[in-house]
PDB file of C-alpha atoms in Angstrom:
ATOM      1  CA  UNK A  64      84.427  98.675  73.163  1.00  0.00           C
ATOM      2  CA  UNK A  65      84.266 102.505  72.366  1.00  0.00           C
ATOM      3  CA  UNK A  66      87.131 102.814  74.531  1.00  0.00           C
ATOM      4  CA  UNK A  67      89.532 100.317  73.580  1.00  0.00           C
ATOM      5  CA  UNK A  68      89.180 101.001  69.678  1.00  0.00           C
ATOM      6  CA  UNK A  69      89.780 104.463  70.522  1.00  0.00           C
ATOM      7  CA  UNK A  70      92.449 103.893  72.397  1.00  0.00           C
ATOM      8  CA  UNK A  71      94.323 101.896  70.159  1.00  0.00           C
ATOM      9  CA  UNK A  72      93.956 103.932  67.358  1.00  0.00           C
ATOM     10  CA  UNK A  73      95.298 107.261  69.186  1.00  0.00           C
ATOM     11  CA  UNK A  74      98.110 104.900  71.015  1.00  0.00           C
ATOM     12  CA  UNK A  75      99.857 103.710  68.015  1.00  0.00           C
ATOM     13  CA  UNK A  76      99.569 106.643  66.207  1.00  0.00           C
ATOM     14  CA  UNK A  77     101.273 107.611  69.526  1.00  0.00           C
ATOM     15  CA  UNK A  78      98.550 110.549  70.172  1.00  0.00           C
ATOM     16  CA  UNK A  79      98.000 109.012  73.426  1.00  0.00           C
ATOM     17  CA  UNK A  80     100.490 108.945  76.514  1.00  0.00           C
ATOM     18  CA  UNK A  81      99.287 105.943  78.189  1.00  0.00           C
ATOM     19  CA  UNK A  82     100.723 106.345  81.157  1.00  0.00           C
ATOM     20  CA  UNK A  83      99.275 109.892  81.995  1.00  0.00           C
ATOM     21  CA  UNK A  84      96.138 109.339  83.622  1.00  0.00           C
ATOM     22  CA  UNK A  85      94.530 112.535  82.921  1.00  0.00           C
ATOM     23  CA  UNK A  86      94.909 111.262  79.359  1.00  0.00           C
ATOM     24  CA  UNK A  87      93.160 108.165  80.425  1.00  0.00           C
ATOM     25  CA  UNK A  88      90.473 109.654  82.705  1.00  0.00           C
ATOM     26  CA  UNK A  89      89.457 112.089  79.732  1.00  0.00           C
ATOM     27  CA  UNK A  90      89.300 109.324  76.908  1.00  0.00           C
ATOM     28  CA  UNK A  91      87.075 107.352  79.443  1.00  0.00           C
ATOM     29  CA  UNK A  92      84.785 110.112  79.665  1.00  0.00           C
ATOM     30  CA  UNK A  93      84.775 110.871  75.746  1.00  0.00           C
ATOM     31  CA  UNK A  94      83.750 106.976  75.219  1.00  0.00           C
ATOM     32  CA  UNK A  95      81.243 106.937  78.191  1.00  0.00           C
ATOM     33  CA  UNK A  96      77.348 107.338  78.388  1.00  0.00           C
ATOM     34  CA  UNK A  97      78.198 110.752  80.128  1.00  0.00           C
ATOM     35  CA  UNK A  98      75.697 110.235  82.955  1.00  0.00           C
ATOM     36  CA  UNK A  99      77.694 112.359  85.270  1.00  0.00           C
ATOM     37  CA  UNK A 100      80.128 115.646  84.758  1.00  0.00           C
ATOM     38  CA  UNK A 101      83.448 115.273  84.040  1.00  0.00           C
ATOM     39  CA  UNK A 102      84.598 116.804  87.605  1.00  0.00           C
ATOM     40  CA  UNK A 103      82.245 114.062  88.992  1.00  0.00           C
ATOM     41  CA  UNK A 104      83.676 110.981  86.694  1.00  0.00           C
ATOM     42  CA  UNK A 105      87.158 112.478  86.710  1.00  0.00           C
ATOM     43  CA  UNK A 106      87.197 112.433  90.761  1.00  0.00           C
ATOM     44  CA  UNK A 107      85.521 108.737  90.752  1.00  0.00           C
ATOM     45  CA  UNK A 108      87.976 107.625  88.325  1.00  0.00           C
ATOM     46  CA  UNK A 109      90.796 109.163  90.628  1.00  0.00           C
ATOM     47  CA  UNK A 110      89.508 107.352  93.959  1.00  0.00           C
ATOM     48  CA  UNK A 111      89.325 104.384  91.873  1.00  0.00           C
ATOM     49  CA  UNK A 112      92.912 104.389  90.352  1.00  0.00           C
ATOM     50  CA  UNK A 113      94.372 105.105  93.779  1.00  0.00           C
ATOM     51  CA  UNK A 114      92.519 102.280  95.527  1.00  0.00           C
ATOM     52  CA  UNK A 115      91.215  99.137  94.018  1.00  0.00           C
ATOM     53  CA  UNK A 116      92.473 100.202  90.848  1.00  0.00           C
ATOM     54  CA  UNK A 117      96.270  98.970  92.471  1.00  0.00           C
ATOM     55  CA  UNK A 118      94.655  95.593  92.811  1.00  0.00           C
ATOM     56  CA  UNK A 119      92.853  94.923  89.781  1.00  0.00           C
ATOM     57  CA  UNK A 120      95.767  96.258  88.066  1.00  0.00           C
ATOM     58  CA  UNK A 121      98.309  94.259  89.722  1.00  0.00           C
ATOM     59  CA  UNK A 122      95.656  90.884  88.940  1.00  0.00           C
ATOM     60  CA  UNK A 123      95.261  91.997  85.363  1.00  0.00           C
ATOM     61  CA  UNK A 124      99.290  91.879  85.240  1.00  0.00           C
ATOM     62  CA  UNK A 125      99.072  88.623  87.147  1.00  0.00           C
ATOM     63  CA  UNK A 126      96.635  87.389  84.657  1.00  0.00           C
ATOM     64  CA  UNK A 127      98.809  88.243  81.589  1.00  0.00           C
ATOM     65  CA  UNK A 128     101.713  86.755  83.242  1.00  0.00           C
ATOM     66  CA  UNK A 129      99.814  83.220  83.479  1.00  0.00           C
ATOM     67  CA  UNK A 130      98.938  83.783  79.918  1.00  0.00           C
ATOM     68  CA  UNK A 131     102.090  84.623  78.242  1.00  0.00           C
ATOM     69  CA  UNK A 132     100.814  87.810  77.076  1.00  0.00           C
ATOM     70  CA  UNK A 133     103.981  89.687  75.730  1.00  0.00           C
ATOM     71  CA  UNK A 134     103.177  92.643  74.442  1.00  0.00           C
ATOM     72  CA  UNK A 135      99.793  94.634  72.736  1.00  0.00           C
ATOM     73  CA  UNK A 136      97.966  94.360  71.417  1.00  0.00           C
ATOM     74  CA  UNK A 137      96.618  90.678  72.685  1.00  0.00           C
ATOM     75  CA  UNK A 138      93.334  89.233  72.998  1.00  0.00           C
ATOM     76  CA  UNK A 139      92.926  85.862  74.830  1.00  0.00           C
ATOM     77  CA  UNK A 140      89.520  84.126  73.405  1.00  0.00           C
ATOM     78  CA  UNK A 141      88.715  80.776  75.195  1.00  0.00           C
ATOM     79  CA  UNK A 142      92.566  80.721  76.334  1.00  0.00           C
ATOM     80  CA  UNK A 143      93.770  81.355  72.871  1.00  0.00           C
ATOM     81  CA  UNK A 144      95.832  83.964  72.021  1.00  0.00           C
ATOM     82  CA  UNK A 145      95.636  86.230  69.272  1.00  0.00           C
ATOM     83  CA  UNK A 146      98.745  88.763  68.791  1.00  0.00           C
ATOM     84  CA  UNK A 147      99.087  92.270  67.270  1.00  0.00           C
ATOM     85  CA  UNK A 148      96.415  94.188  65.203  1.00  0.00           C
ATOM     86  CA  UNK A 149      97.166  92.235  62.387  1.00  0.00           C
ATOM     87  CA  UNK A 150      94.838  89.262  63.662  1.00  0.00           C
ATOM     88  CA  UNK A 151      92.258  91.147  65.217  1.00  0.00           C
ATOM     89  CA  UNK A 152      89.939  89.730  62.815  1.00  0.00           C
ATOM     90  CA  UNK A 153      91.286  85.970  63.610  1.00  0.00           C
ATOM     91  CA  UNK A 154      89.806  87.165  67.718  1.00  0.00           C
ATOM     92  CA  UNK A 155      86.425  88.210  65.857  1.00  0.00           C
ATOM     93  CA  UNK A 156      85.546  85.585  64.211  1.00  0.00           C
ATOM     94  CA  UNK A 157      86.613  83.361  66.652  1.00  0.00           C
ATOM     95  CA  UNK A 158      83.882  84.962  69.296  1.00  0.00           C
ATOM     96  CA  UNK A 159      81.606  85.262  66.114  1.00  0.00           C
ATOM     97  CA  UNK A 160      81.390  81.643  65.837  1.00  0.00           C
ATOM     98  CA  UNK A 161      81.712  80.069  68.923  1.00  0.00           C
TER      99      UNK A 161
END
């Protein structure tokens, strides 16, 4: 969760190009346990984004598709969706109390 709270934040104040992925490989490593240098987890990450990272991409898109996911941010909680930052909290308690 480190990662996507701190990636939301810096991405609507628009501090964060999400499409650079040096952007994204550093702000993975600043919200990680660090068990490895940044070289190491930078290269990983790399591999990963050029290989299986196409597929799960393309079946997270897939996903969203089925879904009617729209736009960000949206969490789907037991197949309900909960749109923008303004319900957050609706997503929450939802998982709180089920």
């Amino acid at each position: 969760l480190p990662y996507a709270y701190r990636t939301f934040e810096l991405f609507f104040k628009r501090q964060l190009n999400i499409e650079n992925i040096d952007e994204i490989t550093k702000l993975l490593y600043e919200t990680s346990n660090k068990k490895v240098s940044f070289e190491k987890f930078s290269q990983d990450f790399q591999s990963y984004a050029n290989n299986q990272g196409q597929q799960d991409y393309l079946n997270a898109e897939n996903e969203a598709d089925q879904n009617n996911v729209f736009g960000v941010p949206t969490f789907i909680v037991r197949s309900e969706p909960f749109f923008g930052n303004d319900r957050i909290f609706m997503g929450k308690k939802e998982i709180r109390f089920t």
